[in-house]
JSON list of C-alpha atoms in Angstrom, two decimals:
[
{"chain": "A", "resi": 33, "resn": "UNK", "atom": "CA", "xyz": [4.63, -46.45, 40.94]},
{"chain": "A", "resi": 34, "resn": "UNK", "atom": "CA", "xyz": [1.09, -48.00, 41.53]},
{"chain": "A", "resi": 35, "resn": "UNK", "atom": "CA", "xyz": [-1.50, -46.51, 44.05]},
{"chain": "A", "resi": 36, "resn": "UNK", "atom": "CA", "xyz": [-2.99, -48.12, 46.49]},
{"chain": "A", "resi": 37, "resn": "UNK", "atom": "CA", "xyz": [-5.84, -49.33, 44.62]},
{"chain": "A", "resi": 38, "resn": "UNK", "atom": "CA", "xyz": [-4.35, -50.50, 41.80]},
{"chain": "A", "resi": 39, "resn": "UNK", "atom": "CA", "xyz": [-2.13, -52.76, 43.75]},
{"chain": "A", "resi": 40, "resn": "UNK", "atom": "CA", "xyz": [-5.58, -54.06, 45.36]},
{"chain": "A", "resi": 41, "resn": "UNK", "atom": "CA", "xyz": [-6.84, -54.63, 41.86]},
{"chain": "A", "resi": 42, "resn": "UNK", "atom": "CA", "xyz": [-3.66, -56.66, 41.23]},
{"chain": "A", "resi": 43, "resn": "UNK", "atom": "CA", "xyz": [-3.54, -58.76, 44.03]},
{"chain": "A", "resi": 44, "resn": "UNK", "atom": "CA", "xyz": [-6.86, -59.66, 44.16]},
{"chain": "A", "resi": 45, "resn": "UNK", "atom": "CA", "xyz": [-6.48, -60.88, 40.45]},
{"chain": "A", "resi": 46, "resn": "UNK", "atom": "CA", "xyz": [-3.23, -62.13, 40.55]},
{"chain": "A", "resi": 47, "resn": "UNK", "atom": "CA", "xyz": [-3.30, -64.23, 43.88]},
{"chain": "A", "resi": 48, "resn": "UNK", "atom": "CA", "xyz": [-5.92, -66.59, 42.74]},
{"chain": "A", "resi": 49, "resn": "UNK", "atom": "CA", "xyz": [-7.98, -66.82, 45.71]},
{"chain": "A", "resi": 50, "resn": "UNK", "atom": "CA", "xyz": [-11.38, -68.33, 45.95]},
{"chain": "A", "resi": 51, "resn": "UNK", "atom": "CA", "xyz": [-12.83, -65.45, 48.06]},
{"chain": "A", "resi": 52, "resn": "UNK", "atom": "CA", "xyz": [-16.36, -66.59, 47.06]},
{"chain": "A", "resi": 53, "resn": "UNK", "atom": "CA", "xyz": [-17.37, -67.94, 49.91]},
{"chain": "A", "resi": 54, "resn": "UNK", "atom": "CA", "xyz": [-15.93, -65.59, 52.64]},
{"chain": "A", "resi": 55, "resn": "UNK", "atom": "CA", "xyz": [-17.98, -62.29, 53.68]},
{"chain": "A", "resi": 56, "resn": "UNK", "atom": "CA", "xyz": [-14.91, -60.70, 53.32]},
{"chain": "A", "resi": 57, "resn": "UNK", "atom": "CA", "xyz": [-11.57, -60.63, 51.81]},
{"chain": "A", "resi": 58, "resn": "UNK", "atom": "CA", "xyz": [-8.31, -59.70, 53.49]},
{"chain": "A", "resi": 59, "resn": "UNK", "atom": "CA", "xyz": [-5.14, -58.34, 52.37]},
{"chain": "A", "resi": 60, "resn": "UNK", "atom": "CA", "xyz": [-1.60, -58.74, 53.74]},
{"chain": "A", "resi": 61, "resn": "UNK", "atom": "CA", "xyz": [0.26, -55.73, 55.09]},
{"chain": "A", "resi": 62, "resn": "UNK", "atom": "CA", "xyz": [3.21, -54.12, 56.03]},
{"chain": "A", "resi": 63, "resn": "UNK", "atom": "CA", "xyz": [5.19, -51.62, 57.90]},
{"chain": "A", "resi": 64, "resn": "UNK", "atom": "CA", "xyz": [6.30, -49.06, 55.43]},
{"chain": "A", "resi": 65, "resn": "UNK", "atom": "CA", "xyz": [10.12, -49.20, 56.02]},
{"chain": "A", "resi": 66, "resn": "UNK", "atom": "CA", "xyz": [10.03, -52.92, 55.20]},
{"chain": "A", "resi": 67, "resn": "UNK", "atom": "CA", "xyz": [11.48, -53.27, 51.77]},
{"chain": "A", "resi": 68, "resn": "UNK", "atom": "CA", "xyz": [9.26, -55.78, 50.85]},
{"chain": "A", "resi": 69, "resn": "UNK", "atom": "CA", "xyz": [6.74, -55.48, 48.05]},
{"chain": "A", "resi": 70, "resn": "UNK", "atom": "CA", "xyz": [5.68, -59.38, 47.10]},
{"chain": "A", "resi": 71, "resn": "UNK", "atom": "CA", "xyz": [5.62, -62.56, 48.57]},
{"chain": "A", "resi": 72, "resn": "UNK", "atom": "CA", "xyz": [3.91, -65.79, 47.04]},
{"chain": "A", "resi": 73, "resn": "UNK", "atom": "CA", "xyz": [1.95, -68.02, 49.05]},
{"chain": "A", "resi": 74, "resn": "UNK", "atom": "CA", "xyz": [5.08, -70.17, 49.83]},
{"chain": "A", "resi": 75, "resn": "UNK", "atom": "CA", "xyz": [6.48, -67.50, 51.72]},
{"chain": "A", "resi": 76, "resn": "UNK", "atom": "CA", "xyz": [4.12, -66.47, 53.68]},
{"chain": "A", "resi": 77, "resn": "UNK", "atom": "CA", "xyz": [3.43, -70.06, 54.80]},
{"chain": "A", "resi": 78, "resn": "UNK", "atom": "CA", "xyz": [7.56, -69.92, 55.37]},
{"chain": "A", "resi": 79, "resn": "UNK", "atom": "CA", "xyz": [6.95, -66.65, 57.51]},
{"chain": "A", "resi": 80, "resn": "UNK", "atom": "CA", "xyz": [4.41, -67.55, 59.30]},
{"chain": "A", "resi": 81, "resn": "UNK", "atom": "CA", "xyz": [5.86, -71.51, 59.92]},
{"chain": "A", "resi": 82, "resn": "UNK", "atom": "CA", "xyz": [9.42, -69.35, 61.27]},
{"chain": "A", "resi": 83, "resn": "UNK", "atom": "CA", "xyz": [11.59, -70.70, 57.58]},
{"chain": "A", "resi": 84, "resn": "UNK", "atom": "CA", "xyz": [11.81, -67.18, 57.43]},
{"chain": "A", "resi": 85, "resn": "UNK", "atom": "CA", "xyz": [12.54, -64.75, 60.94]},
{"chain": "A", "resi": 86, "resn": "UNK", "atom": "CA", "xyz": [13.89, -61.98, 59.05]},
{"chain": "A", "resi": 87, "resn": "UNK", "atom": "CA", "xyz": [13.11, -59.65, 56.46]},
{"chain": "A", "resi": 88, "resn": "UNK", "atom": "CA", "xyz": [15.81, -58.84, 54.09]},
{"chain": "A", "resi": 89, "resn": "UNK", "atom": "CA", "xyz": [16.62, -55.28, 55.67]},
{"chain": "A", "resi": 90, "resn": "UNK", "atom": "CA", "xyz": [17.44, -57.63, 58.83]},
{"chain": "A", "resi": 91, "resn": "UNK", "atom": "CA", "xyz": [14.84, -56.48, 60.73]},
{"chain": "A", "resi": 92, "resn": "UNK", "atom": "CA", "xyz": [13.11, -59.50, 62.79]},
{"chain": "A", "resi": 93, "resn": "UNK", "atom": "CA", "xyz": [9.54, -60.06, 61.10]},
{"chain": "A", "resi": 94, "resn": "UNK", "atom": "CA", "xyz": [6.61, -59.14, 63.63]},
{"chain": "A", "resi": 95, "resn": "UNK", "atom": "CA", "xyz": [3.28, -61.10, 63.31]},
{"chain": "A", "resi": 96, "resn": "UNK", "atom": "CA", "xyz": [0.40, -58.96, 64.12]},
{"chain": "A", "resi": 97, "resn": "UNK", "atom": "CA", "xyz": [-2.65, -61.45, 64.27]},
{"chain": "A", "resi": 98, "resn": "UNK", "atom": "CA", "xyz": [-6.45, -61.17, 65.57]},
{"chain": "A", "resi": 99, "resn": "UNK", "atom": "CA", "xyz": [-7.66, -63.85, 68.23]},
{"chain": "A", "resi": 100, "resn": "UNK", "atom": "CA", "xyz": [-8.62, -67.06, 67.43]},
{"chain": "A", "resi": 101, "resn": "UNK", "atom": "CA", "xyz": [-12.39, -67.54, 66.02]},
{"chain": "A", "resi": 102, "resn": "UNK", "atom": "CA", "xyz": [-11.64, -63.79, 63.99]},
{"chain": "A", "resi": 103, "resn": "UNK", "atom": "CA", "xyz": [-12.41, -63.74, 60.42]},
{"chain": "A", "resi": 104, "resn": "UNK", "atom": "CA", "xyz": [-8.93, -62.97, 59.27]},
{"chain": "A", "resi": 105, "resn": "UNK", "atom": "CA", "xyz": [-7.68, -66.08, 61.51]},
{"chain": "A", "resi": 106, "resn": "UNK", "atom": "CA", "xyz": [-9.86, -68.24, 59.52]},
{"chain": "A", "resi": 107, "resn": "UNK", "atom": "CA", "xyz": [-9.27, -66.73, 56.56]},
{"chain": "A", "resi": 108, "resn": "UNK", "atom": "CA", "xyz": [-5.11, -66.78, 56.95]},
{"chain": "A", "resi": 109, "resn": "UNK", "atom": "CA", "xyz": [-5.64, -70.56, 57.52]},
{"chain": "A", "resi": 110, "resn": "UNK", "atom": "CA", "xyz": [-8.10, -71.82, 55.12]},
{"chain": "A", "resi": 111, "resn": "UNK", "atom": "CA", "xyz": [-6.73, -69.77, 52.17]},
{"chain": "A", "resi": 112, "resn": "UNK", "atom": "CA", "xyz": [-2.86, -69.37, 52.61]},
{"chain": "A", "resi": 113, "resn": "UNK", "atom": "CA", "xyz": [-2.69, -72.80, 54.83]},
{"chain": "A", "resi": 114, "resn": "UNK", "atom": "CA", "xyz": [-5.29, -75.45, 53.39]},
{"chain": "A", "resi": 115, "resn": "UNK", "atom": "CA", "xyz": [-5.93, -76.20, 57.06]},
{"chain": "A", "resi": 116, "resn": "UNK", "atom": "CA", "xyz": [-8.07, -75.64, 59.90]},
{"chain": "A", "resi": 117, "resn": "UNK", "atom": "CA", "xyz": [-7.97, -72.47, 62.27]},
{"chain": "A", "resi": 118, "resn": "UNK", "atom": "CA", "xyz": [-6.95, -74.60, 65.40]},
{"chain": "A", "resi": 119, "resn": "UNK", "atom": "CA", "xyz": [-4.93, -76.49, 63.66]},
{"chain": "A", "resi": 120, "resn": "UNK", "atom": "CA", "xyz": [-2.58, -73.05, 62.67]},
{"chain": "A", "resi": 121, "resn": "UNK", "atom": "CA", "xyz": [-3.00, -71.92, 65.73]},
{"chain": "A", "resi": 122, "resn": "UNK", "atom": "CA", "xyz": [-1.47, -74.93, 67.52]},
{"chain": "A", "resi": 123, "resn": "UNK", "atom": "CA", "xyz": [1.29, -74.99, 65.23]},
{"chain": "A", "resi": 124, "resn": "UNK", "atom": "CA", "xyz": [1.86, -71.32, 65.83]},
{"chain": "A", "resi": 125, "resn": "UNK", "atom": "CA", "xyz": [1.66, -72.16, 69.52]},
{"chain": "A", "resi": 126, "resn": "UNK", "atom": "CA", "xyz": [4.40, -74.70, 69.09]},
{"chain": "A", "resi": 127, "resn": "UNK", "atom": "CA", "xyz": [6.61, -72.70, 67.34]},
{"chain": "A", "resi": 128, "resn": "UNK", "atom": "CA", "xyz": [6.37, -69.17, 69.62]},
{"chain": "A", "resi": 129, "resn": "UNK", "atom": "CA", "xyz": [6.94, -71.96, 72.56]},
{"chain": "A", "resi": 130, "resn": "UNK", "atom": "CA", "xyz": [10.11, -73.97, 71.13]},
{"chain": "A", "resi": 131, "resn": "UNK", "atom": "CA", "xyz": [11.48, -70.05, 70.93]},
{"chain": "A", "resi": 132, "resn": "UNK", "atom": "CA", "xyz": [11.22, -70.41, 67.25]},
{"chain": "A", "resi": 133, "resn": "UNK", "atom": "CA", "xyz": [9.08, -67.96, 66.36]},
{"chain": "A", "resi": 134, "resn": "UNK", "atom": "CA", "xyz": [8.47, -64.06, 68.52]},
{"chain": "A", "resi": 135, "resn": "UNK", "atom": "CA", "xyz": [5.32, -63.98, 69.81]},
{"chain": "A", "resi": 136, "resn": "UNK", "atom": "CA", "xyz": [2.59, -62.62, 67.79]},
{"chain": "A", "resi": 137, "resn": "UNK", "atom": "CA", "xyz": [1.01, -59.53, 69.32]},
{"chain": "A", "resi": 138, "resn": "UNK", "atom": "CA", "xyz": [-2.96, -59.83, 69.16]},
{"chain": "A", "resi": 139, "resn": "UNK", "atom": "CA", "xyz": [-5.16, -57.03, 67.26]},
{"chain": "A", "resi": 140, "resn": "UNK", "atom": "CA", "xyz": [-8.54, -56.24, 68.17]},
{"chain": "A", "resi": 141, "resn": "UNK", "atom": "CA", "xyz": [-9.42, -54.42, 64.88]},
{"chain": "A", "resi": 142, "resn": "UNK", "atom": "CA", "xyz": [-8.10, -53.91, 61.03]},
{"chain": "A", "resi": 143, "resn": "UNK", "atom": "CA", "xyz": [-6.91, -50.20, 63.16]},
{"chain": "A", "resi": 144, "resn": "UNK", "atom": "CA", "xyz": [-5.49, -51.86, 65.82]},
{"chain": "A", "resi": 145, "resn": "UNK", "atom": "CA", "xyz": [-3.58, -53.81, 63.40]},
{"chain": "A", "resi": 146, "resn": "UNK", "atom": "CA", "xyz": [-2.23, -51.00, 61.13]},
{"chain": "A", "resi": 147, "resn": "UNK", "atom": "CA", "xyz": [-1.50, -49.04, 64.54]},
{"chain": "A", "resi": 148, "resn": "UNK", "atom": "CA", "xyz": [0.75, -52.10, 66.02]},
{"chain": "A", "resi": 149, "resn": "UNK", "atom": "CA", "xyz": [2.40, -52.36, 62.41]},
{"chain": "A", "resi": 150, "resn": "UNK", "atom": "CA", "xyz": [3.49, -48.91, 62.11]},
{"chain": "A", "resi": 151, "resn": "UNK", "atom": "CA", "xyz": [5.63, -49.25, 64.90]},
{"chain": "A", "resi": 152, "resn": "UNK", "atom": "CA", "xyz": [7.05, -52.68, 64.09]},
{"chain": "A", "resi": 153, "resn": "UNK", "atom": "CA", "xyz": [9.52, -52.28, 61.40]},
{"chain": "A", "resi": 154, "resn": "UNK", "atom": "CA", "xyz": [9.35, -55.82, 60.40]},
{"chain": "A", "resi": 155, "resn": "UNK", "atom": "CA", "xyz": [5.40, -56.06, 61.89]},
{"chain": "A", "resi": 156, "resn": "UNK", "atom": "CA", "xyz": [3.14, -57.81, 59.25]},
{"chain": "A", "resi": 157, "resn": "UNK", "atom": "CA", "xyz": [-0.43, -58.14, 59.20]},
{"chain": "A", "resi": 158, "resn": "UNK", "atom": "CA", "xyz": [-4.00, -59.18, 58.12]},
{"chain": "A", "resi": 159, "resn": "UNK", "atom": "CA", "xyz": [-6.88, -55.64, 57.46]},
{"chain": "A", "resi": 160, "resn": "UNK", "atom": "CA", "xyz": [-9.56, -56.17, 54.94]},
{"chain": "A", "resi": 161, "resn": "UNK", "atom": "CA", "xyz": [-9.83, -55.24, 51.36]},
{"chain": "A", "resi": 162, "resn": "UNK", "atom": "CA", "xyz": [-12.43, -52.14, 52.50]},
{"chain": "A", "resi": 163, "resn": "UNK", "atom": "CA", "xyz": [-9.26, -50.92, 54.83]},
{"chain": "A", "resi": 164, "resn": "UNK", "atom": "CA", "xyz": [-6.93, -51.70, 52.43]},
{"chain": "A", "resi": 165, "resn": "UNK", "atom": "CA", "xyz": [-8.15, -48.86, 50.52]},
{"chain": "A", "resi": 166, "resn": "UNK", "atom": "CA", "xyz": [-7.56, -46.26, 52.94]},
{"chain": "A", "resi": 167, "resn": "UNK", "atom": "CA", "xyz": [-3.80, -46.95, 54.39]},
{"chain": "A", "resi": 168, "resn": "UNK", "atom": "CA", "xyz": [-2.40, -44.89, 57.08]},
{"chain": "A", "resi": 169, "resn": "UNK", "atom": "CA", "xyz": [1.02, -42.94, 56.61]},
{"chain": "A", "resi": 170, "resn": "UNK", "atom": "CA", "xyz": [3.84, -45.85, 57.85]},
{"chain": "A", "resi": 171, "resn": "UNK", "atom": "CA", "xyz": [1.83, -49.33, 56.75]},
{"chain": "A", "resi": 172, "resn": "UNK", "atom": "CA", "xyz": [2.01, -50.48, 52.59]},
{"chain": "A", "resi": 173, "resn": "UNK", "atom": "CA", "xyz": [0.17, -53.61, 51.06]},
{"chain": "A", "resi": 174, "resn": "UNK", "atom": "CA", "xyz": [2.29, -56.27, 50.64]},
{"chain": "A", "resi": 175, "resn": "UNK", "atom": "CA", "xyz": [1.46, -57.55, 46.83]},
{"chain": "A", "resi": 176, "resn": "UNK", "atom": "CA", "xyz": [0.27, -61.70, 47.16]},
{"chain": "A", "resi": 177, "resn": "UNK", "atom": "CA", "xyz": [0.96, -63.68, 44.42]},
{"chain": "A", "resi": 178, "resn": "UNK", "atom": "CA", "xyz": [-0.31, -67.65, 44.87]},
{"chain": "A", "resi": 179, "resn": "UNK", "atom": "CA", "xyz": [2.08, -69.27, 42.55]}
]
C-alpha cells in the first residue's frame, strides 16, 4: 500500500493540472471509512453537480467547502470546473436550494476541514498539498486522475 506521500507524488503527476499559476495547489480528501480511493475529474464535477449523492458504501456524500473568494474555491472551479468561482457557486446554490444537493458545511481552515471530514463518513474536501502531507488519523487523500 502507498504512503501518503507517494500518493501526493502520484496525483500531482497523474491529474494533469496546470498548477503553475496558483500559489498553491490543493488536494481532494476524504473521510477514512469512505471506500473510495480515485475519482477522475468527471466525477468529481458529477459529485459536486449532485449526478452522484452517494458514495458506494451508501453513505450520503458531505461537501466540506471554504467561503467564497478562498483559494481552494477558486481553485475547485477554475481547475476541476473550467468556470468562474461565482459562477460554481451559484450553481451550487441552485442545487442545495432545489433540495438536490445537502448543504455544504463551510471550513475556515485546511484543519477545520479535515476536523469536519472526520466526522462525516461520506464528508469530502479541499486542504493543500503542504497539509496533505501530514493527514490526521480518520481523513485519506482521495487519488485525482483528469482523464
Amino acid at each position: 500500500m502507498l504512503d501518503t506521500k507517494q500518493i501526493l507524488i502520484i496525483s500531482m503527476i497523474v491529474c494533469g493540472l496546470n498548477f503553475s499559476g496558483l500559489a498553491q495547489s490543493y488536494i481532494l480528501v476524504k473521510n477514512h471509512d469512505n471506500p473510495v480511493e480515485k475519482l477522475r475529474k468527471d466525477e468529481v464535477m458529477k459529485i459536486i453537480l449532485v449526478d452522484i449523492k452517494e458514495w458506494p458504501s451508501d453513505d450520503l456524500v458531505q461537501l466540506v467547502l471554504y467561503k467564497k473568494g478562498a483559494p481552494q474555491m477558486k481553485w475547485l472551479a477554475k481547475e476541476v470546473f473550467g468556470v468562474s468561482e461565482s459562477v460554481l457557486l451559484s450553481k451550487i446554490a441552485h442545487e442545495v436550494f432545489s433540495g438536490e444537493l445537502r448543504k455544504p458545511i463551510i471550513s475556515e481552515s485546511d484543519d477545520d476541514t479535515l476536523n469536519k471530514i472526520k466526522i462525516h463518513r461520506g464528508g469530502v474536501g479541499i486542504v493543500s498539498i503542504q497539509t496533505a502531507k501530514q493527514l490526521p488519523q480518520g481523513v485519506s487523500i482521495i487519488e485525482f486522475i483528469s482523464f
